[in-house]
Amino acid sequence: MFRLPLGDYFDYLVHWLQDHGETVFDGIKDSGMWVIEHLEDILLFLPWWLLVIIFIALGYFLSGKKLAILSGLGLCLIYSLDLWEETIETLSLVFTATFLALIIGIPLGIWIAKNNTAEKIIQPILDFMQTMPAFVYLIPAVMFFGLGKMPGAIATIIFAMPPVVRLTNLGIRQVPEDVIEAAVSFGSTSDQMLIKVQLPLAMPTILTGINQTIMLSLSMVVISAMIGARGLGEVVLNGVTQMQIGKGFEGGIAVVIFAIILDRLTQSIGKSKTRKRKA
Amino acid sequence: MPKVEVKNLYKIYGSKPLKALDMVKNGISKDELLGKTGNGIGINNANFVIEEGEIFVIMGLSGSGKSTIIRCLNRLIEPTAGEIIIDGENLCTCNKDKLLEIRRKKITMVFQHFALLPHRTVAENAAFGLEIQNMSKEQRKEKAYEALAMVGLKGYEESYPSELSGGMQQRVGLARALATDADILLMDEAFSALDPLIRKEMQDELMELQASMKKTIVFITHDLDEALKIGDRIAIMKEGVVVQVGTPEDILDNPADEYVSTFTKDVNRTKVLSAAAVMKKPDYVVTRKDGIHMAVRKMKDASISSIFVISKEKMLLGLVTIDSAIEAIKKGETELTSLLIQDFDRTSPDTSLEELLPIAIRTKYPIAVVDEQNKLLGIIVRVTVLAGIAGEEIENV
Ligand SMILES: Nc1ncnc2c1ncn2[C@@H]1O[C@H](COP(=O)(O)OP(=O)(O)OP(=O)(O)O)[C@@H](O)[C@H]1O
Ligand SMILES: [Mg+2]
């Protein structure tokens, strides 16, 4: 029977990229690492309680007392588990990956919202990124960037970026036709349309996308740890592989706490925006 | 020069519209074309002019192409062929910058479902058009406040649209359009989403505003009563074709075809028709120097029991009845002046039939239609009123 040697092609592509793209990958790696490491340094340089206070303040101003208390208690719990350094490592990686995912994802979403052909091409790629098991691109990522945080960040970006692209696209496409018509009829250029009409009206949807991207980034911490990204993921991973179930549980709880805090914080950004127009 | 001139305008929807255009020009029907090529006809050879300062209403059933045609006037929809001349310039051939300029300064639009920006205050919404033109913040705020005051929204400037009722939201839409000082106002079913009372209020207000603004307004509706009320002229569309353009009375009295008359047959004619539309020409009148004998002869000829007396300049002097005239002849009088009576009804030519009806029923004399200088323009008798309501040709009465 004929067998399509798809795997061989992929193999070939990866090796070709490895041979010819070295400088590019090194460049990406160096700049990525620079951001991650500096962020880490800064966050670790701050005394832990200051960071806790910052999160409490964020919670208070974005949402209210409840979220402030939740943030404070959660972070204190993490500290008391003696997982502070790991948490900061994870946080730096997640922030960097999310930041890059948004920097690429939002413009991409805007582009495919305005261009139907681009949408048709990008949509299946996004499906691919979301459903292809992470391990499949983890290995090539290691081959390109070596072990460590960078391939972890790349894998995280690949997995976490699609929601913000999709929801940016959706948000912009959902802007009512007559509002678009109104803006055109008053003589808007397409830039004015984007900035004054489409993005503001799409903002709640885009914020949901950002929230999803952060959540998915967090869900990648264990997988990233497998290729040496350390942090909380490593705590969990060690717990599992070395049968230290209790230790693994602690790492898991720390991830969950962070996920909840970041989720509530980003959601309340969206709400405080919409509250203004309803009130 | 007309404000807007539409010449041989076509809009074909779907792919390869130019190929379909030839078929349309050769007279293919809308359904046939849809079956054959999948193209839809939006506008089929529209020709009309819109004069400066008039309210031009476009009417027609759903899908007849009203929205398409109004959107061609600011090129929200690109016409397939034809010309739209605005103030002497062809809109269809002007470049992008010119088009932006026209949209910013000359033409503005009000939408059926308001199309406001929910994240902006009422004042920021009203200032939208000015903001697009990069006007400074203070200046546009001032103009927005002015426009809002004009439409009766003083005090709501800092509210959000979601806090306002539908009627008030549409006032914001109107203020947004007025703020740019454009002289052409496009209104696509602007009042259709409002409930009847609010709708009537908005119609009245639009007409009041129009009396002082003198904009050129293109107003779409599928409500004939609304069209007749606010329209100076009405265009009726059917399947993309403009089948008739005329004044409200034209449309009622001389419907171009079956389609138009199905529109108009339910209308309450007494509200629309004016005295001018139903009055008879004053064929049988006498001048003062004609004398009594002439008056009696004319009344007998026309078999009428009274006759109006006018001066040389056609000023209405009074009415003479046949009884008093015959009486006077018996007494040997010849002068008309002493016989003149004044207790008949006078009316202006734009009085509606609705108001004339009770007068016509009560009075025993004809009603005189006079202008402001008291010049006799026409005569209305009971039959002419009834005929007008029934929609009969006045001449046959
Ligand atoms: N974008 C489009 N693509 C294809 N056909 C269209 C499009 N827009 C309108 N049409 C068709 O063109 C015709 C005229 O539509 P249009 O919206 O101008 O009608 P209308 O008179 O405004 O109707 P309504 O009273 O329902 O608003 C209809 O047959 C409609 O199906
Ligand atoms: Mg319409």
XYZ file of C-alpha atoms and ligand atoms in Angstrom:
708
model
C 0.000 0.000 0.000
C 1.156 3.520 -0.731
C 2.069 5.490 2.329
C 2.381 9.247 2.254
C 5.707 10.084 3.876
C 4.361 13.198 5.564
C 6.508 12.644 8.615
C 9.645 12.553 6.490
C 8.774 15.880 4.950
C 8.327 17.413 8.379
C 11.587 15.875 9.511
C 13.294 17.327 6.503
C 11.753 20.770 7.090
C 12.867 20.850 10.710
C 16.403 19.922 9.817
C 16.517 22.379 6.989
C 15.336 25.139 9.298
C 17.870 24.069 11.887
C 20.706 24.277 9.373
C 19.710 27.483 7.658
C 17.885 29.449 10.328
C 20.437 29.335 13.054
C 21.174 33.041 13.239
C 17.483 33.875 13.206
C 16.691 31.427 15.981
C 19.652 32.568 18.017
C 18.502 36.154 17.674
C 15.002 35.292 18.796
C 16.346 33.236 21.641
C 18.709 35.923 22.889
C 16.129 38.693 22.849
C 13.454 36.462 24.394
C 15.782 35.305 27.129
C 16.829 38.859 27.818
C 13.224 39.856 28.510
C 12.401 36.797 30.589
C 15.529 36.994 32.696
C 15.336 40.712 33.351
C 11.706 40.467 34.304
C 12.639 37.650 36.645
C 15.476 39.678 38.163
C 13.278 42.675 38.770
C 10.471 40.659 40.323
C 12.905 38.761 42.536
C 14.675 41.953 43.492
C 11.451 43.364 44.904
C 10.720 42.123 48.422
C 7.953 39.540 48.272
C 5.536 41.567 50.384
C 5.800 44.519 48.049
C 4.649 42.335 45.181
C 1.801 41.082 47.344
C 0.798 44.657 48.072
C 0.949 45.514 44.386
C -1.419 42.659 43.593
C -3.731 43.637 46.443
C -3.833 47.192 45.131
C -4.496 45.995 41.584
C -7.301 43.814 42.851
C -8.773 46.644 44.853
C -8.754 49.225 42.099
C -9.812 46.980 39.263
C -12.556 45.186 41.116
C -12.932 45.762 44.854
C -12.335 44.486 48.347
C -13.109 40.883 47.535
C -10.467 40.520 44.874
C -7.959 42.435 47.027
C -8.437 39.950 49.867
C -8.326 36.985 47.501
C -5.057 38.206 45.946
C -3.473 38.903 49.334
C -4.407 35.556 50.879
C -3.483 33.599 47.760
C -0.033 35.078 47.407
C 0.690 34.736 51.128
C -0.248 31.076 50.865
C 2.178 30.614 47.984
C 4.908 32.331 49.982
C 4.221 30.183 52.978
C 4.615 27.093 50.791
C 8.151 28.303 50.100
C 7.439 28.437 46.362
C 8.083 32.141 45.861
C 11.102 31.881 43.593
C 9.458 29.215 41.419
C 6.329 31.329 41.194
C 8.322 34.336 40.010
C 10.053 32.203 37.393
C 6.714 30.963 36.145
C 5.226 34.434 36.263
C 8.076 35.866 34.175
C 7.711 33.154 31.587
C 3.939 33.466 31.453
C 4.066 37.248 31.224
C 6.657 37.222 28.500
C 4.860 34.544 26.511
C 1.514 36.277 26.931
C 2.985 39.623 26.039
C 4.504 38.230 22.840
C 1.315 36.315 22.034
C -0.663 39.559 22.345
C 1.864 41.611 20.383
C 1.551 39.155 17.529
C -2.004 37.997 18.111
C -3.960 41.250 18.279
C -2.601 42.752 15.048
C -3.082 39.382 13.395
C -6.677 39.342 14.600
C -7.231 42.859 13.262
C -5.729 41.898 9.950
C -7.887 38.826 9.413
C -10.952 40.760 10.519
C -10.377 43.179 7.658
C -9.271 40.675 5.059
C -11.415 37.657 4.218
C -8.709 35.854 2.287
C -6.287 36.221 5.172
C -8.966 34.889 7.491
C -9.446 31.800 5.349
C -5.709 31.092 5.447
C -5.078 31.894 9.107
C -8.093 30.107 10.612
C -6.849 26.555 9.839
C -3.399 27.472 11.086
C -4.953 28.556 14.370
C -6.867 25.274 14.551
C -3.579 23.535 14.003
C -1.830 25.476 16.741
C -4.551 24.715 19.243
C -5.146 21.048 18.556
C -1.726 19.716 17.606
C -0.461 18.034 20.773
C 2.170 20.270 22.326
C 4.783 17.529 22.440
C 4.918 17.473 18.654
C 6.346 20.974 18.441
C 8.150 20.802 21.754
C 10.970 18.727 20.268
C 11.570 20.972 17.227
C 11.429 23.952 19.576
C 14.213 22.391 21.610
C 16.185 21.689 18.447
C 15.939 25.337 17.421
C 16.362 27.005 20.789
C 18.042 24.433 23.005
C 16.717 23.344 26.400
C 15.463 25.979 28.804
C 12.953 28.765 29.092
C 12.940 29.916 25.487
C 11.483 26.794 23.859
C 8.998 26.772 26.743
C 7.977 30.313 25.915
C 7.702 29.461 22.214
C 5.541 26.423 22.896
C 3.411 28.541 25.208
C 2.981 31.241 22.585
C 1.961 28.709 19.956
C -0.628 27.169 22.220
C -1.901 30.327 23.880
C -2.067 32.769 21.001
C -5.075 31.466 18.999
C -7.823 32.664 21.373
C -6.722 36.279 21.278
C -6.446 36.167 17.480
C -9.860 34.586 17.117
C -11.596 36.833 19.617
C -10.031 39.993 18.221
C -11.270 38.927 14.809
C -14.704 38.060 16.173
C -14.977 41.262 18.181
C -14.223 43.430 15.185
C -16.517 41.498 12.885
C -19.334 41.757 15.400
C -19.372 45.548 15.321
C -22.858 46.317 13.957
C -22.964 47.071 10.254
C -24.863 50.317 10.680
C -22.302 51.694 13.120
C -19.626 50.991 10.518
C -21.806 52.632 7.885
C -22.306 55.637 10.121
C -18.559 56.037 10.604
C -17.956 55.766 6.856
C -20.754 58.171 6.067
C -19.135 60.824 8.241
C -15.929 60.431 6.286
C -13.807 58.152 8.489
C -10.582 56.813 7.079
C -9.935 53.159 7.813
C -7.495 54.075 10.597
C -10.086 56.314 12.245
C -12.597 53.521 11.877
C -10.287 51.080 13.611
C -9.282 53.336 16.459
C -12.498 55.198 17.120
C -15.077 52.540 16.335
C -13.939 48.982 15.817
C -11.406 48.522 18.595
C -13.468 50.247 21.306
C -16.563 48.244 20.417
C -14.563 45.019 20.143
C -12.701 45.672 23.394
C -14.801 43.479 25.708
C -14.359 40.556 23.306
C -10.647 41.247 22.884
C -10.237 41.347 26.657
C -11.875 37.948 26.882
C -9.309 36.756 24.351
C -6.479 38.209 26.416
C -7.846 36.491 29.486
C -8.020 33.179 27.600
C -4.473 33.596 26.390
C -3.196 34.165 29.931
C -5.090 31.128 31.193
C -3.741 28.919 28.435
C -0.214 30.200 29.080
C -0.552 29.106 32.687
C -1.818 25.718 31.624
C 1.426 25.204 29.716
C 3.761 25.544 32.706
C 4.133 21.806 33.336
C 4.746 20.999 29.708
C 7.321 23.803 29.480
C 9.011 22.393 32.554
C 9.641 19.150 30.659
C 12.093 20.998 28.432
C 13.784 22.797 31.248
C 11.695 25.892 31.824
C 11.786 25.332 35.605
C 9.389 27.294 37.827
C 6.215 25.900 39.354
C 5.931 23.461 36.481
C 9.116 21.794 37.588
C 7.771 21.438 41.123
C 4.725 19.645 39.786
C 6.753 17.578 37.356
C 9.183 16.466 40.055
C 6.316 15.635 42.330
C 4.847 13.363 39.674
C 8.044 11.700 38.461
C 9.556 11.228 41.915
C 6.331 10.099 43.525
C 6.386 13.104 45.923
C 2.671 13.527 45.580
C 2.370 16.129 48.330
C 5.055 18.347 46.852
C 3.457 18.109 43.420
C 0.113 19.059 44.935
C 1.631 22.179 46.459
C 3.047 23.229 43.091
C -0.320 22.589 41.471
C -2.141 24.675 44.075
C 0.258 27.562 43.491
C -0.513 27.436 39.736
C -4.241 27.370 40.417
C -4.045 30.316 42.813
C -2.145 32.350 40.280
C -4.532 31.387 37.549
C -7.516 32.496 39.609
C -5.937 35.811 40.553
C -4.884 36.615 36.982
C -8.262 35.512 35.641
C -10.230 37.715 38.017
C -7.900 40.639 37.452
C -8.176 40.536 33.659
C -11.907 39.939 33.764
C -12.457 42.930 35.958
C -10.583 45.136 33.479
C -13.242 44.222 30.951
C -16.044 44.763 33.411
C -14.866 48.128 34.631
C -14.843 49.253 30.999
C -18.370 48.099 30.316
C -19.620 49.344 33.652
C -18.849 52.871 32.598
C -21.169 52.738 29.616
C -24.026 50.997 31.395
C -24.068 53.032 34.565
C -29.413 74.098 -10.812
C -30.770 71.158 -8.839
C -28.917 70.140 -5.686
C -28.717 66.485 -6.631
C -29.215 64.998 -10.037
C -29.407 61.248 -10.554
C -28.957 60.109 -14.127
C -29.370 56.597 -15.495
C -28.310 55.093 -12.217
C -27.948 51.321 -11.936
C -26.868 49.086 -9.104
C -26.439 45.385 -9.776
C -25.539 43.159 -6.836
C -23.419 40.042 -7.156
C -20.392 39.085 -9.194
C -19.735 40.320 -12.739
C -22.273 43.121 -12.498
C -21.298 44.701 -15.822
C -22.320 41.626 -17.763
C -25.630 41.542 -15.933
C -26.025 45.267 -16.559
C -26.342 44.683 -20.303
C -29.111 42.188 -19.704
C -30.870 44.631 -17.417
C -30.611 47.359 -20.030
C -32.161 44.924 -22.476
C -35.120 44.567 -20.179
C -34.609 41.319 -18.303
C -36.804 41.083 -15.214
C -35.472 40.942 -11.688
C -36.456 37.312 -11.097
C -35.225 36.175 -14.492
C -31.829 37.748 -13.889
C -31.572 36.219 -10.448
C -32.305 32.798 -11.919
C -29.912 33.196 -14.820
C -26.807 34.809 -13.346
C -27.544 35.115 -9.638
C -27.264 38.895 -9.820
C -29.764 41.029 -7.945
C -31.087 44.332 -9.199
C -30.805 47.094 -6.613
C -31.510 50.078 -8.836
C -32.720 49.949 -12.403
C -32.174 53.118 -14.409
C -33.144 55.735 -11.874
C -33.519 59.328 -13.032
C -34.611 62.189 -10.832
C -33.513 65.520 -9.457
C -33.636 66.799 -5.918
C -34.008 70.537 -5.519
C -32.177 72.585 -2.950
C -34.098 72.901 0.306
C -36.774 70.311 -0.365
C -37.695 67.170 1.517
C -37.532 64.429 -1.072
C -39.196 61.249 0.093
C -38.455 57.853 -1.415
C -41.135 55.224 -0.889
C -41.622 51.654 -1.917
C -42.200 48.149 -0.650
C -39.510 46.221 1.150
C -36.736 45.277 -1.251
C -37.662 47.912 -3.809
C -34.220 49.504 -3.584
C -34.763 52.496 -1.316
C -31.791 51.833 0.941
C -29.649 51.052 -2.065
C -30.411 54.330 -3.757
C -29.894 56.496 -0.672
C -26.565 54.748 -0.007
C -25.442 55.515 -3.527
C -25.879 59.200 -2.745
C -22.865 59.080 -0.428
C -21.326 56.019 -2.026
C -21.739 53.742 0.932
C -22.760 51.560 -1.991
C -20.897 51.916 -5.276
C -23.287 52.352 -8.186
C -22.729 49.989 -11.108
C -23.399 52.640 -13.726
C -24.791 56.123 -14.067
C -24.151 59.545 -12.666
C -24.911 61.318 -9.441
C -24.321 65.034 -9.771
C -24.169 66.964 -6.544
C -23.794 70.730 -6.854
C -22.534 70.193 -10.366
C -19.909 67.587 -9.461
C -20.107 63.946 -10.411
C -19.915 61.941 -7.206
C -19.317 58.653 -9.008
C -16.034 59.702 -10.592
C -14.506 61.734 -7.781
C -11.390 60.375 -6.082
C -10.986 59.082 -2.558
C -9.958 62.360 -0.960
C -12.739 64.257 -2.620
C -15.193 61.599 -1.510
C -14.035 61.892 2.110
C -14.352 65.654 1.835
C -17.912 65.370 0.512
C -18.884 62.926 3.248
C -17.392 65.180 5.896
C -18.734 68.504 4.737
C -21.604 68.107 2.336
C -23.643 64.983 2.985
C -24.626 63.429 6.243
C -26.833 60.566 7.300
C -29.285 59.427 9.971
C -29.850 55.715 10.463
C -32.900 53.604 11.211
C -31.407 51.991 14.288
C -29.535 55.130 15.354
C -26.058 53.583 14.959
C -24.617 55.381 17.968
C -21.387 54.445 19.704
C -22.343 52.922 23.070
C -18.989 53.663 24.713
C -19.297 57.382 24.125
C -21.425 60.002 25.801
C -24.232 61.701 23.950
C -22.052 64.757 23.357
C -19.136 62.657 22.127
C -21.503 60.892 19.769
C -22.870 64.158 18.472
C -19.304 65.380 17.959
C -18.257 62.270 16.036
C -18.370 63.817 12.575
C -16.370 66.813 13.765
C -13.822 64.593 15.482
C -13.312 62.754 12.198
C -12.514 66.133 10.643
C -9.881 66.655 13.351
C -11.615 69.653 14.840
C -10.223 70.707 18.226
C -11.803 69.266 21.335
C -13.319 72.469 22.714
C -14.641 73.569 19.380
C -16.370 70.312 18.593
C -17.796 70.091 22.083
C -19.324 73.505 21.646
C -20.854 72.592 18.294
C -22.104 69.265 19.619
C -23.805 70.997 22.544
C -25.406 73.450 20.135
C -26.698 70.669 17.915
C -28.027 68.767 20.901
C -29.840 71.851 22.132
C -31.407 72.215 18.694
C -32.932 68.732 18.865
C -34.131 69.250 22.425
C -31.507 67.260 24.303
C -30.173 69.972 26.545
C -29.080 68.429 29.825
C -28.424 64.972 28.401
C -25.011 65.783 26.925
C -23.036 63.692 29.379
C -25.397 60.700 29.464
C -24.710 57.485 27.623
C -26.953 56.406 24.733
C -28.123 53.329 26.662
C -29.686 55.652 29.223
C -31.924 57.297 26.629
C -35.204 56.213 25.063
C -35.358 55.321 21.369
C -36.743 58.696 20.397
C -34.007 60.480 22.299
C -31.335 58.252 20.799
C -32.550 59.180 17.356
C -32.341 62.832 18.336
C -28.683 62.181 19.102
C -28.385 60.643 15.635
C -29.972 63.748 14.188
C -27.748 66.052 16.240
C -24.683 64.153 15.056
C -25.797 64.759 11.495
C -26.639 68.424 12.043
C -23.393 69.184 13.871
C -21.321 68.898 10.708
C -23.328 71.649 8.951
C -23.630 69.461 5.862
C -26.383 70.704 3.599
C -27.691 67.346 2.437
C -29.297 65.084 5.012
C -29.946 61.426 4.177
C -32.465 59.694 6.408
C -33.051 55.990 5.844
C -36.267 55.072 7.670
C -35.009 57.330 10.419
C -38.288 57.228 12.341
C -39.413 53.700 11.535
C -38.033 52.162 14.708
C -39.965 54.563 16.940
C -43.433 54.058 18.343
C -46.254 56.029 16.706
C -46.546 58.925 19.113
C -42.813 59.559 19.320
C -42.671 59.151 15.590
C -45.253 61.841 15.013
C -43.392 64.114 17.411
C -40.148 63.574 15.515
C -41.847 64.277 12.179
C -43.224 67.533 13.513
C -39.855 68.476 14.903
C -38.029 67.649 11.719
C -40.392 69.874 9.794
C -39.969 72.636 12.321
C -36.187 72.367 12.141
C -36.360 72.225 8.367
C -38.335 75.447 8.246
C -35.334 77.271 9.698
C -32.476 75.120 8.353
C -33.559 74.690 4.755
C -31.439 71.587 4.248
C -31.910 69.296 1.332
C -33.357 66.170 2.885
C -33.712 62.736 1.329
C -36.085 60.768 3.502
C -36.923 57.114 3.114
C -40.064 55.587 4.497
C -42.513 52.899 3.636
C -45.285 54.694 5.427
C -47.377 56.687 2.979
C -48.855 58.900 5.658
C -45.359 59.892 6.738
C -44.351 60.489 3.136
C -47.363 62.669 2.437
C -46.913 64.582 5.650
C -43.305 65.578 5.342
C -42.537 65.206 1.648
C -42.368 68.152 -0.689
C -42.008 65.586 -3.428
C -42.231 61.826 -3.369
C -40.523 59.204 -5.498
C -42.081 55.776 -5.588
C -39.869 52.773 -6.276
C -40.729 49.291 -7.426
C -38.182 46.546 -7.958
C -35.381 49.028 -8.392
C -37.299 51.264 -10.785
C -38.422 54.761 -9.879
C -41.978 54.551 -11.156
C -43.195 58.008 -10.263
C -41.894 61.269 -8.887
C -44.285 64.019 -7.908
C -45.860 66.137 -5.231
C -48.059 64.318 -2.727
C -51.128 65.510 -4.589
C -49.739 64.326 -7.934
C -49.177 60.914 -6.507
C -52.673 60.724 -5.084
C -54.504 62.203 -8.024
C -52.563 60.785 -10.926
C -50.964 57.535 -9.849
C -48.652 56.406 -12.633
C -49.716 52.798 -12.439
C -51.496 50.082 -10.519
C -48.577 49.720 -8.081
C -48.705 53.356 -7.060
C -52.456 53.335 -6.642
C -52.338 50.291 -4.377
C -50.107 52.416 -2.197
C -52.408 55.359 -2.181
C -55.805 53.757 -2.031
C -55.930 53.462 1.740
C -54.717 56.898 2.461
C -56.867 59.355 4.333
C -57.211 61.852 1.539
C -58.717 64.569 3.672
C -55.420 64.960 5.471
C -53.397 65.297 2.346
C -55.496 67.165 -0.127
C -55.582 70.896 0.225
C -58.153 73.422 -0.792
C -55.993 74.240 -3.787
C -56.215 70.654 -4.981
C -59.990 70.447 -5.013
C -61.099 73.990 -5.803
C -62.803 74.865 -9.081
C -61.540 77.606 -11.250
C -63.649 80.717 -10.620
C -65.235 80.655 -14.100
C -68.499 82.223 -13.050
C -67.760 85.512 -11.356
C -68.809 89.049 -12.057
C -66.994 92.288 -11.675
C -68.605 95.192 -9.939
C -69.241 97.146 -13.096
C -70.913 94.201 -14.810
C -74.055 95.153 -12.952
C -76.997 93.198 -11.642
C -78.394 92.047 -14.972
C -75.151 90.424 -15.981
C -74.934 88.745 -12.585
C -78.399 87.262 -12.906
C -77.705 86.054 -16.420
C -74.509 84.329 -15.373
C -76.191 82.659 -12.427
C -78.982 81.420 -14.644
C -76.511 80.154 -17.275
C -74.599 78.201 -14.695
C -77.706 77.346 -12.727
C -76.203 78.550 -9.497
C -77.897 80.498 -6.746
C -75.100 82.873 -5.837
C -72.066 84.423 -7.483
C -68.831 86.024 -6.304
C -68.093 89.594 -7.193
C -64.505 90.649 -7.817
C -62.647 93.796 -8.682
C -60.622 94.344 -11.830
C -57.560 93.044 -9.971
C -59.486 89.879 -9.044
C -59.826 90.971 -5.449
C -62.816 89.368 -3.805
C -65.464 91.935 -2.972
C -68.352 89.807 -1.834
C -71.160 87.481 -2.815
C -74.502 88.171 -4.466
C -77.429 85.748 -4.200
C -79.886 85.305 -7.041
C -82.868 86.111 -4.820
C -81.564 89.478 -3.752
C -80.529 90.242 -7.338
C -83.965 89.546 -8.767
C -85.518 91.553 -5.953
C -83.246 94.473 -6.776
C -84.078 94.326 -10.471
C -87.765 94.528 -9.591
C -86.963 97.689 -7.647
C -85.108 99.010 -10.674
C -81.641 99.012 -9.139
C -78.562 98.368 -11.272
C -75.653 98.731 -8.828
C -74.239 95.531 -7.332
C -72.467 97.145 -4.406
C -75.473 97.405 -2.129
C -76.315 93.720 -2.583
C -72.936 92.340 -1.552
C -72.977 90.021 1.433
C -69.926 88.923 3.396
C -71.132 86.088 5.610
C -69.677 83.313 3.447
C -66.490 81.375 4.296
C -63.060 82.169 3.019
C -60.089 79.862 3.188
C -56.451 79.802 2.189
C -55.305 77.444 -0.578
C -53.255 75.228 1.763
C -56.072 74.466 4.183
C -56.565 70.709 4.350
C -59.789 69.034 3.293
C -60.089 67.724 6.804
C -60.639 71.272 8.029
C -62.833 72.234 5.083
C -65.200 69.333 5.478
C -67.243 70.678 8.421
C -67.417 74.106 6.805
C -68.614 72.657 3.533
C -71.347 70.755 5.317
C -72.577 73.760 7.301
C -72.421 76.554 4.767
C -75.135 77.388 2.288
C -72.781 79.360 0.058
C -69.674 78.266 -1.838
C -66.343 78.642 -0.029
C -63.980 81.212 -1.508
C -60.323 80.266 -1.737
C -58.302 83.455 -1.445
C -54.630 84.268 -1.079
C -53.150 86.637 1.463
C -54.060 89.672 -0.628
C -57.678 88.504 -0.763
C -57.382 87.606 -4.425
C -59.913 84.981 -5.479
C -58.103 81.810 -6.512
C -60.919 79.315 -6.644
C -64.249 78.178 -5.409
C -65.180 75.170 -3.366
C -68.681 73.797 -3.158
C -69.857 70.770 -1.242
C -69.605 68.457 -4.241
C -66.018 69.346 -4.969
C -65.055 68.437 -1.426
C -66.813 65.109 -1.659
C -65.312 64.461 -5.060
C -61.872 65.261 -3.727
C -62.288 62.753 -0.931
C -63.486 60.129 -3.353
C -60.496 60.852 -5.589
C -62.590 61.751 -8.641
C -61.374 64.057 -11.327
C -62.543 67.470 -10.311
C -63.310 68.535 -13.888
C -66.006 65.876 -14.243
C -68.076 67.215 -11.409
N -25.560 43.416 -0.221
C -26.502 42.932 -1.065
N -26.233 41.886 -1.856
C -27.159 41.401 -2.704
N -28.389 41.898 -2.843
C -28.729 42.938 -2.087
C -27.807 43.519 -1.149
N -28.415 44.544 -0.537
C -29.654 44.596 -1.049
N -29.860 43.652 -1.980
C -31.084 43.437 -2.772
O -31.382 44.629 -3.453
C -32.774 44.883 -3.397
C -33.025 46.242 -2.806
O -32.658 46.241 -1.435
P -32.798 47.485 -0.502
O -32.203 47.152 0.792
O -32.307 48.685 -1.215
O -34.370 47.591 -0.353
P -35.250 48.560 0.562
O -36.196 49.207 -0.361
O -34.389 49.415 1.376
O -36.029 47.534 1.478
P -36.457 47.677 3.007
O -37.732 48.440 3.019
O -36.686 46.252 3.413
O -35.344 48.318 3.761
C -33.389 43.744 -2.621
O -33.921 42.829 -3.545
C -32.258 43.138 -1.873
O -32.452 41.760 -1.757
Mg -34.019 49.644 3.536
